[in-house]
Short mmCIF file of C-alpha atoms in Angstrom, two decimals:
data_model
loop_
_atom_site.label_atom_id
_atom_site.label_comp_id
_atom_site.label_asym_id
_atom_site.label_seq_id
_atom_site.Cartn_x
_atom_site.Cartn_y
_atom_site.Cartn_z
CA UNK W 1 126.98 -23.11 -7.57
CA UNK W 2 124.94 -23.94 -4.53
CA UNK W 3 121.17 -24.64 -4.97
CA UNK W 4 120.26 -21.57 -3.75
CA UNK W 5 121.86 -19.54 -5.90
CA UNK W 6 120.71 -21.60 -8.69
CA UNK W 7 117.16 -20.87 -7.53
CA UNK W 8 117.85 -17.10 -6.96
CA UNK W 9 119.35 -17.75 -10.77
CA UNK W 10 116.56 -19.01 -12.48
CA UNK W 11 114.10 -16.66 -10.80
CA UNK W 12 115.97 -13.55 -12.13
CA UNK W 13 115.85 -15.43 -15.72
CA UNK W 14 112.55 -16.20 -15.85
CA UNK W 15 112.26 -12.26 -15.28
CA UNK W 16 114.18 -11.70 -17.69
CA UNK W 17 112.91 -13.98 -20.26
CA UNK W 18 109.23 -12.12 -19.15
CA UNK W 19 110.74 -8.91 -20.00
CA UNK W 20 112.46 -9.70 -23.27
CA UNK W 21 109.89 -12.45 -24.81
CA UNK W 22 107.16 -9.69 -26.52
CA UNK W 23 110.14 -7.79 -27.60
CA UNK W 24 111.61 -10.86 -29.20
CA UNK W 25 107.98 -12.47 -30.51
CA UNK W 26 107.33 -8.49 -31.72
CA UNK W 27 104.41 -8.56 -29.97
CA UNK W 28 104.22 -4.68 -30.69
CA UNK W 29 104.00 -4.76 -34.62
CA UNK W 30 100.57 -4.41 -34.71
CA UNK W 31 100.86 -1.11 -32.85
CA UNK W 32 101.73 2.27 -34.17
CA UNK W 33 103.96 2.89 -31.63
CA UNK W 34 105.35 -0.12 -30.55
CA UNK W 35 105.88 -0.58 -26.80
CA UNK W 36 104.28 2.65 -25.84
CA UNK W 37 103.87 3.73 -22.12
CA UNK W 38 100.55 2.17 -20.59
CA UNK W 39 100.01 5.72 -19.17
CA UNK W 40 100.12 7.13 -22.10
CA UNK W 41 97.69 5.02 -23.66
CA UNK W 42 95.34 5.67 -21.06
CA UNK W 43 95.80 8.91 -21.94
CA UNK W 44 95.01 8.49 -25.22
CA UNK W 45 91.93 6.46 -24.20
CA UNK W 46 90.59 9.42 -22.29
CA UNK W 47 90.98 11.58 -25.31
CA UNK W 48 89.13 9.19 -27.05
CA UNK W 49 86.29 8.93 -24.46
CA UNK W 50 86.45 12.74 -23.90
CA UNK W 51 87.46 14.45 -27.07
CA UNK W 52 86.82 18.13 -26.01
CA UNK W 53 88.78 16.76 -22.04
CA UNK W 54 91.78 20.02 -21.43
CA UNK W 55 94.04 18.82 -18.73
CA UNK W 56 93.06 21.52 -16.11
CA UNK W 57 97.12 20.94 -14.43
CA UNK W 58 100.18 21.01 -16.05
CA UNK W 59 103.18 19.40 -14.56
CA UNK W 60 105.78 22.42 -12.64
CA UNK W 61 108.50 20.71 -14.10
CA UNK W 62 108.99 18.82 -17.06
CA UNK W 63 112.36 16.97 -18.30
CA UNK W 64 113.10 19.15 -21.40
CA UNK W 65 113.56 15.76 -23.67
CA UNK W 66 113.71 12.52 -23.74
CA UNK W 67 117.24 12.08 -22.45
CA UNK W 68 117.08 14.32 -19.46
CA UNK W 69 113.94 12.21 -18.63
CA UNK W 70 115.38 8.87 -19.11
CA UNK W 71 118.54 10.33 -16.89
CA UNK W 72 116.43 11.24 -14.34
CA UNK W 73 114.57 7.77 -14.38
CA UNK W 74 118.12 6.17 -14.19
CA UNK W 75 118.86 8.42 -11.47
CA UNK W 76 115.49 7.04 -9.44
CA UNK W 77 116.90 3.40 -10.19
CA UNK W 78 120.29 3.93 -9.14
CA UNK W 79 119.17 5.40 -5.79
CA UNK W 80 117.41 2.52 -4.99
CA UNK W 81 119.83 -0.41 -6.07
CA UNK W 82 122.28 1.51 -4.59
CA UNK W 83 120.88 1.75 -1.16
CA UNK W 84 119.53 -2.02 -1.71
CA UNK W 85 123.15 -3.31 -2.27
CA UNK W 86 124.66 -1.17 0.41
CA UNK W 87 121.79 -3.12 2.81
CA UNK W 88 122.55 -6.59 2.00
CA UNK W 89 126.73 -5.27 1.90
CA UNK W 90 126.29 -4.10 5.31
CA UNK W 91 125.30 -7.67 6.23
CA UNK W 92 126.71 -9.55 4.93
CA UNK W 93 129.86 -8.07 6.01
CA UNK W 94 128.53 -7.91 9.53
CA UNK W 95 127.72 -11.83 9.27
CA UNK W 96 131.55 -12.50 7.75
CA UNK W 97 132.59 -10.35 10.89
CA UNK W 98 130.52 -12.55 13.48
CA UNK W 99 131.48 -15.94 12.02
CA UNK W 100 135.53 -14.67 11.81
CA UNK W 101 135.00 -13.48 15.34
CA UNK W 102 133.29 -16.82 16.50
CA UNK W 103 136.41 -18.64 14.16
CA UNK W 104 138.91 -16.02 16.34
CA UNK W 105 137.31 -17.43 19.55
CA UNK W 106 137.42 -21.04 18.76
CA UNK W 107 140.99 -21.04 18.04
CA UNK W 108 141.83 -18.84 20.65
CA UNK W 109 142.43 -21.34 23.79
CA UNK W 110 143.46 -18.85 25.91
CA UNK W 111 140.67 -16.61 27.47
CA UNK W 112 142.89 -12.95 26.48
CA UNK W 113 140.41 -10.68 24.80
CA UNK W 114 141.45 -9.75 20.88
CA UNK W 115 144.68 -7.61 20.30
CA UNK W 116 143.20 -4.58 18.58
CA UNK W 117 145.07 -4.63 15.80
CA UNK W 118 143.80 -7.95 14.91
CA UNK W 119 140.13 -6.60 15.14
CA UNK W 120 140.51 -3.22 13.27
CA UNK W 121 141.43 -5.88 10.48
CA UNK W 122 138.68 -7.98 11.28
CA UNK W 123 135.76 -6.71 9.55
CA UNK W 124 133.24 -5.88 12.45
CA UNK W 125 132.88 -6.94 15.36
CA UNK W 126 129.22 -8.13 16.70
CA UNK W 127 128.75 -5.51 18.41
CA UNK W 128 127.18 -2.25 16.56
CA UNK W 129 128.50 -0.03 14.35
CA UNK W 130 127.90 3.50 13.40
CA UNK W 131 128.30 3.46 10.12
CA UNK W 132 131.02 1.88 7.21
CA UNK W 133 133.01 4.63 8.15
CA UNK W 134 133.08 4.01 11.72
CA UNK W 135 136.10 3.40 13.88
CA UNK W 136 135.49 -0.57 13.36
CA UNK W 137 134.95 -2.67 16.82
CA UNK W 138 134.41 -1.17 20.14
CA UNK W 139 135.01 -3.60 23.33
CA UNK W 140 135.59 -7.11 23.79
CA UNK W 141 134.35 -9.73 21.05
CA UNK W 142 131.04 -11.29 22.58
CA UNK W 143 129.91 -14.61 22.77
CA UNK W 144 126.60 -15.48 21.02
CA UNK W 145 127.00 -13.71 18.00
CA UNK W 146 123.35 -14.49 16.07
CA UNK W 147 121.71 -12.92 19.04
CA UNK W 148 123.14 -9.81 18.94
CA UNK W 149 120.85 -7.41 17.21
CA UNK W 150 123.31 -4.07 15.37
CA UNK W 151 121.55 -0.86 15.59
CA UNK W 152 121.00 0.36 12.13
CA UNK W 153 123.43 4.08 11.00
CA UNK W 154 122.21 6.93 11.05
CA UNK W 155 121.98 7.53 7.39
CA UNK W 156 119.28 5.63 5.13
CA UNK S 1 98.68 3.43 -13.54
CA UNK S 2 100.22 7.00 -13.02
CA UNK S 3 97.26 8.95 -13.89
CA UNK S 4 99.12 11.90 -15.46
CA UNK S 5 98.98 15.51 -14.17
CA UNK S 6 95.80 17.23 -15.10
CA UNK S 7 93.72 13.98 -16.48
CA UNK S 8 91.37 13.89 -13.48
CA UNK S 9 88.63 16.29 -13.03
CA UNK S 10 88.50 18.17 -10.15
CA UNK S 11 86.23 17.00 -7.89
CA UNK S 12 87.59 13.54 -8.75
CA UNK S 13 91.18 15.09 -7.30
CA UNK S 14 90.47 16.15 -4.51
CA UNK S 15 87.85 13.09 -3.72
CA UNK S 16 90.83 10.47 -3.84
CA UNK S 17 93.12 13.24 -1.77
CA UNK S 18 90.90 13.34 0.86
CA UNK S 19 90.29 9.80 0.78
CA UNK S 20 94.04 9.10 0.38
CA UNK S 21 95.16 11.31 3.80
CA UNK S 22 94.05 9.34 6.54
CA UNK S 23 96.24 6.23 5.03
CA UNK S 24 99.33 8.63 4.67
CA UNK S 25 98.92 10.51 7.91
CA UNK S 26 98.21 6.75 9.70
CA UNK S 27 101.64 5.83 7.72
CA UNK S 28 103.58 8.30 9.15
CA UNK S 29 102.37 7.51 12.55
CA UNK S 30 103.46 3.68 11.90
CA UNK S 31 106.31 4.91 10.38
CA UNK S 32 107.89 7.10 13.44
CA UNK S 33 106.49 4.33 15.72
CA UNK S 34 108.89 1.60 14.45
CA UNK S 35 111.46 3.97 13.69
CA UNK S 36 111.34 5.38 17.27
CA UNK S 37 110.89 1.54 18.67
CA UNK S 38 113.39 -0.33 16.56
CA UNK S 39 116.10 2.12 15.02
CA UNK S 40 117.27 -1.24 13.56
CA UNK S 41 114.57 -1.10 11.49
CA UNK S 42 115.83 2.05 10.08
CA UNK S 43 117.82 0.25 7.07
CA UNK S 44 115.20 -2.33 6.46
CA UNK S 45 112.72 0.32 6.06
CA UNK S 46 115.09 2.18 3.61
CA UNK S 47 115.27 -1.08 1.31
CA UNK S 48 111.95 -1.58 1.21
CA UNK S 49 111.05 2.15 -0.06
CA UNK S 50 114.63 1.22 -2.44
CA UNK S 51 112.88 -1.48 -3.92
CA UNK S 52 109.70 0.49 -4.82
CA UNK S 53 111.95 3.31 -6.35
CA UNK S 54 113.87 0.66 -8.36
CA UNK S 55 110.87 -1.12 -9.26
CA UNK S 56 108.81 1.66 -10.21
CA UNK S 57 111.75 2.98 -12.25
CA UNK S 58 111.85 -0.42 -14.40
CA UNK S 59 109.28 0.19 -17.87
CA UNK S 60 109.06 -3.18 -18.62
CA UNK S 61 107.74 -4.35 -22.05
CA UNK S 62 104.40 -6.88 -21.57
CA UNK S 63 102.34 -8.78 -23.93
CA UNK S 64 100.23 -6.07 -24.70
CA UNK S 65 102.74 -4.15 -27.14
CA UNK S 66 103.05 -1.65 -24.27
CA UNK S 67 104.92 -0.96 -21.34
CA UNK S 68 104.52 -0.67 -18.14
CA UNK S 69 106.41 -1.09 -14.60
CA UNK S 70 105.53 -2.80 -11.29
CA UNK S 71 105.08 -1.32 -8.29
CA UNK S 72 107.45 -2.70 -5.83
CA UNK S 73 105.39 -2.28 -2.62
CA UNK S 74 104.54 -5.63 -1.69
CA UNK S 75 107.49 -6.87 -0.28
CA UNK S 76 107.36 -3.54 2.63
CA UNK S 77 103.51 -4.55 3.00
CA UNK S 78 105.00 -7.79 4.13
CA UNK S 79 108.10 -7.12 6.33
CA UNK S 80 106.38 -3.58 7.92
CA UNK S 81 102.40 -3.79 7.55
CA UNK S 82 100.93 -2.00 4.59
CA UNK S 83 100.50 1.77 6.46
CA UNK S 84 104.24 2.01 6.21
CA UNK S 85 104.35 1.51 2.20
CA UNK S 86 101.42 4.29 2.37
CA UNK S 87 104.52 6.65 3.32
CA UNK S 88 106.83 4.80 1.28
CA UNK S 89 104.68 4.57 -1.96
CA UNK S 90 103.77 7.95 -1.65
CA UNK S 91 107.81 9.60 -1.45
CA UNK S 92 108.17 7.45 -4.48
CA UNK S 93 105.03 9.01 -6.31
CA UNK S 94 106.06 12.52 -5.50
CA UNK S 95 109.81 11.96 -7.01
CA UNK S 96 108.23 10.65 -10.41
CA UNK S 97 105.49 13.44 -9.78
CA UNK S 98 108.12 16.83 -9.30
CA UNK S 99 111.23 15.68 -11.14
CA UNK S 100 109.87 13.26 -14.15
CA UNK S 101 106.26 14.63 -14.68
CA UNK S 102 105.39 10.92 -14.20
CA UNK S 103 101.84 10.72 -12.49
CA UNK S 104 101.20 14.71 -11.34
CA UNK S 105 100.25 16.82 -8.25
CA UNK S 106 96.75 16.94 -8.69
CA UNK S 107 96.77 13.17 -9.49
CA UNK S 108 98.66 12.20 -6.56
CA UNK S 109 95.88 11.37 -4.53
CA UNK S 110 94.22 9.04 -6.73
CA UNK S 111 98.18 7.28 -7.72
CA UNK S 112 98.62 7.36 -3.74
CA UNK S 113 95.02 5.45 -3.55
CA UNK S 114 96.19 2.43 -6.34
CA UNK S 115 99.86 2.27 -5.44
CA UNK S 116 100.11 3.22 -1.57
CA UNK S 117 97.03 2.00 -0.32
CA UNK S 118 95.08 -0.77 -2.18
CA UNK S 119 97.97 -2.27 -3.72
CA UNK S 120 99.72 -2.79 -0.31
CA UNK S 121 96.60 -3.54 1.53
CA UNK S 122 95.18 -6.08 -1.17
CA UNK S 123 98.88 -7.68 -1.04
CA UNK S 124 99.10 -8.27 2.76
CA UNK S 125 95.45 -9.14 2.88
CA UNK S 126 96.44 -12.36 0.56
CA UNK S 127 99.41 -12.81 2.29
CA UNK S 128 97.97 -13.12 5.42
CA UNK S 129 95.52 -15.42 4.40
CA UNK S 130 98.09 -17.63 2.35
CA UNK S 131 100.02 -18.35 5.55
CA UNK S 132 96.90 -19.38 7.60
CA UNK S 133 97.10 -22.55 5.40
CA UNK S 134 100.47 -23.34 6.03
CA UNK S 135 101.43 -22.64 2.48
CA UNK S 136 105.06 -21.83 2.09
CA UNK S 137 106.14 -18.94 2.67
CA UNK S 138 107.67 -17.71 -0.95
CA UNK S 139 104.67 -19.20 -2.58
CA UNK S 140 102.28 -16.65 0.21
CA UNK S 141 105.28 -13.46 -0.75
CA UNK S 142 104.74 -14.58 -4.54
CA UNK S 143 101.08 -14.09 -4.24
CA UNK S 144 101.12 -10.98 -1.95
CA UNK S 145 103.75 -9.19 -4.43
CA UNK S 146 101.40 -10.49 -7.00
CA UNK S 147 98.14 -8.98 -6.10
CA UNK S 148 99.99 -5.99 -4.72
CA UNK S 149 100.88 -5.11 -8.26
CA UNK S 150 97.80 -6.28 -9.97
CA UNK S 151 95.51 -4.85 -7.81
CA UNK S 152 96.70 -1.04 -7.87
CA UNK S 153 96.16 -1.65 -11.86
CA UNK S 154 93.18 -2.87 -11.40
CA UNK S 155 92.24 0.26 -8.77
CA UNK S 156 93.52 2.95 -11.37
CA UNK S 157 91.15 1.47 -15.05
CA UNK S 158 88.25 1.77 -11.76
CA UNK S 159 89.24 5.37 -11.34
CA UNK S 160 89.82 6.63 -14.70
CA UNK S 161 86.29 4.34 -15.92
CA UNK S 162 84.90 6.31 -12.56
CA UNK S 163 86.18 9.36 -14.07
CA UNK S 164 85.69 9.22 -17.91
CA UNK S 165 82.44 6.65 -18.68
CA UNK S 166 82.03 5.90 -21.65
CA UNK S 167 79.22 8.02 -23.82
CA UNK S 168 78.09 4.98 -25.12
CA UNK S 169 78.34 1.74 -22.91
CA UNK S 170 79.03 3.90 -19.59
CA UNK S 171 80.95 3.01 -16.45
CA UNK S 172 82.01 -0.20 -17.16
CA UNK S 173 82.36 0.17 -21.22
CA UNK S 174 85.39 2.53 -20.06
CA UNK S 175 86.27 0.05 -17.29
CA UNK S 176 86.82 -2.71 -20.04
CA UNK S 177 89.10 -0.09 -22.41
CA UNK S 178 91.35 1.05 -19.55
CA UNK S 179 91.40 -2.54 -17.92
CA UNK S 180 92.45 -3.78 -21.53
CA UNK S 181 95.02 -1.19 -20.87
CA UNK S 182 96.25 -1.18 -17.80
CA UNK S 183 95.16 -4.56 -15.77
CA UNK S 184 96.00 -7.05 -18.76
CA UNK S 185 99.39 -5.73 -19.22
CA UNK S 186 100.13 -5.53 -16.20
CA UNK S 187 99.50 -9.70 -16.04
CA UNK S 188 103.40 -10.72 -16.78
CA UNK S 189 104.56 -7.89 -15.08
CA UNK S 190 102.72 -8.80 -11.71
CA UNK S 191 104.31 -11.97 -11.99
CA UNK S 192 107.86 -10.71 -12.58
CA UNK S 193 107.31 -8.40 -9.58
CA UNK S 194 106.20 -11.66 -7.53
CA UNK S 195 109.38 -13.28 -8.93
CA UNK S 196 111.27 -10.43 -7.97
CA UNK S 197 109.91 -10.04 -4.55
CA UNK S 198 110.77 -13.47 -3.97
CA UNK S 199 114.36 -13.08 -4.72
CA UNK S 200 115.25 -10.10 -2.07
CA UNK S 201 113.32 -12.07 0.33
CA UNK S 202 115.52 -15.31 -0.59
CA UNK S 203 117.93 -12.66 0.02
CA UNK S 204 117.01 -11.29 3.01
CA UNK S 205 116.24 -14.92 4.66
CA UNK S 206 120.07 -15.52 4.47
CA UNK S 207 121.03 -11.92 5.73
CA UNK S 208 118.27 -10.57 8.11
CA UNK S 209 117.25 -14.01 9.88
CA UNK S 210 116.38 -11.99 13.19
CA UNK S 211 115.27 -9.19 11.86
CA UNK S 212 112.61 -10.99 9.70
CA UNK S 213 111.87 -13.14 13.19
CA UNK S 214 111.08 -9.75 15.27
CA UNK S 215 108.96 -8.89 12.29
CA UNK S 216 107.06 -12.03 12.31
CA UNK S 217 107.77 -13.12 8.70
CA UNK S 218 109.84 -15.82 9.84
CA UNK S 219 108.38 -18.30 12.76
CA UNK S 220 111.34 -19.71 14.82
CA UNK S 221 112.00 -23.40 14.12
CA UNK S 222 109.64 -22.78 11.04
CA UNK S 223 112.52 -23.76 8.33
CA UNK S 224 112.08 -21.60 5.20
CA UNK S 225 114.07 -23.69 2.68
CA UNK S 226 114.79 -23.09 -1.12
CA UNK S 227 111.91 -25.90 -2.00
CA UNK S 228 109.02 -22.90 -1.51
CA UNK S 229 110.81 -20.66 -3.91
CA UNK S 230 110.89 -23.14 -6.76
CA UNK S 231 107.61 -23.79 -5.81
CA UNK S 232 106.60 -20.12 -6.32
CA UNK S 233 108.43 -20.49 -10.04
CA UNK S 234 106.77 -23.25 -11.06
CA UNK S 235 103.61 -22.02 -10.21
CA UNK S 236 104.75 -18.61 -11.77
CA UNK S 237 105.65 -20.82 -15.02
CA UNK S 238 102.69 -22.81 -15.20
CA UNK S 239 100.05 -19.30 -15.11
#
């Protein structure tokens, strides 16, 4: 394990150990409800403040229970991990593709350009792509690969 | 900090809409700008309204007894400028708002205000002033991420105390109960958030080197090594 991910390590426990510490000290027992929403207290605070207060708004939709709701909050999560991997994915490939295309270049003594069957099974080439579904490299391999900047898909 | 749907009085609902719009419409402006200049900003972008939607999805447990989540929108305050997260933070509020009844329509303004606006804006702001002392730079994205989340806490207990005083000890009797609520829970969590932030930057240092360099997070020649982040951790540990 390198240092960095060591470091990336230990900052993702030290959330977790955040997030699971009042839940292991049971730092809720002296609650009715025990880990209750914050906004929900607030709302109870209001009520509390306010007693005669009507909400004057009630939500157009509401998740019918409990599951649908925590489904739907899954579903909000999901979305975003999902297009958070497929960003650092997308480069990470596109850096593997560079430094194998670099690699390609260094061996290569002779100055003939890439046989294209070798580059559809190279990941990417520098230059850009459309998308993960695109038809792979277009062109030549280029030199200075860091420099090159991809233009981003279509699709975010 | 989601005010929920219907707990603001009217005038107070419309007063943090109106106030709110500008920062939106600006966003959108910002937001078309980059897009239009740098379509290879495009996926960045996307990642950093991803992170708020994860983020904001997490209900972490806190000290308190309650729960709460972070916010997510420092870390787009910091790559894109903070009118960009006013977009960002406010697709994210609408989600919860239509399909979760987390936070409400007629509340929107006043979540758009905490989450959107000040929380962004408070987290560049320190940021910004972090780096003008040559601190390092996950120690300056630890603090912005930091006060990003705090400070849209903080914003909401000011608008529900502006909203509901107290009968008895007034304005800032209320301030103290919903601050008690919301602002001291959110302590841990603002760290975690910090800690978080830090990581998909670590993250994005290794895969977005010029990207983060066209966006001026990273100075050229300025090395960002691994030392700042466990700097940021220990500092995180020691609070």
């Amino acid at each position: 394990m390198s240092r960095n991910a060591k470091i990336n390590a230990l900052l993702l426990f030290v959330v977790a150990a955040l997030a699971v510490l009042p839940l292991a000290l049971g730092l809720g027992d002296h609650k009715e409800e025990p880990f209750s929403g914050a906004d929900a207290e607030a709302e109870t605070a209001i009520t509390e403040i306010e007693p005669d207060y009507e909400p004057w708004f009630s939500p157009l939709y509401e998740p019918p229970s409990g599951e649908i709701e925590s489904a739907l909050f899954a579903l909000q999560a999901a979305l975003g991990a999902g297009v958070l991997a497929y960003y650092f994915g997308l480069h990470r490939g596109r850096r593997q593709g560079e430094l194998r295309a670099l690699a390609q270049q260094d061996t290569a003594a002779s100055t003939t350009s890439v046989p294209s069957s070798k580059a559809s099974t190279s990941s990417r080439s520098t230059e850009n792509s459309e998308d993960s579904r695109g038809s792979g490299s277009s062109g030549s391999p280029q030199g200075s690969a860091s420099a090159s900047v991809p233009s981003a898909p279509e699709r975010t | 900090m989601h005010i929920a749907e219907g707990f603001l009085p009217p005038a107070h609902a419309i007063a943090w809409s109106v106030a709110s719009a500008p920062f939106v419409v600006h966003g959108v402006r910002s937001l078309t700008r980059e897009v239009k200049e740098h379509p290879e900003s495009t996926l960045l972008l996307g990642a950093s309204g991803a992170f708020t939607f994860v983020l904001s999805a997490l209900k972490l447990p806190s000290v308190t007894g309650s729960c709460s989540h972070p916010t997510g929108t420092g870390l787009g305050a910091i790559l894109f400028r903070p009118p960009v997260m006013a977009v960002l933070g406010t697709i994210t509020l609408l989600f919860q708002a239509l399909l979760l009844a987390h936070g409400g329509l007629t509340t929107l303004g006043a979540n758009v205000f905490s989450m959107a606006v000040v929380g962004p804006w408070a987290g560049y702001a320190v940021y910004r002033l972090l780096r003008r002392f040559d601190v390092p730079l996950m120690v300056t994205v630890f603090f912005g991420a930091f006060v990003a989340d705090l400070s849209t806490y903080c914003v909401t207990s000011v608008q529900l105390a502006l909203a509901f005083p107290d009968p008895s000890s007034g304005f800032l009797g209320a301030l103290g109960k919903f601050g008690s609520i919301f602002a001291v829970t959110q302590l841990p969590l603002a760290v975690s958030e910090g800690l978080l932030t830090v990581f998909v930057m670590r993250l994005l240092t290794q895969s977005s080197k010029g990207e983060l360099t066209r966006l001026g997070v990273l100075v050229t020649g300025g090395r960002k090594r691994a030392g700042a982040g466990a700097d940021a951790e220990t500092e995180a540990v020691a609070r």
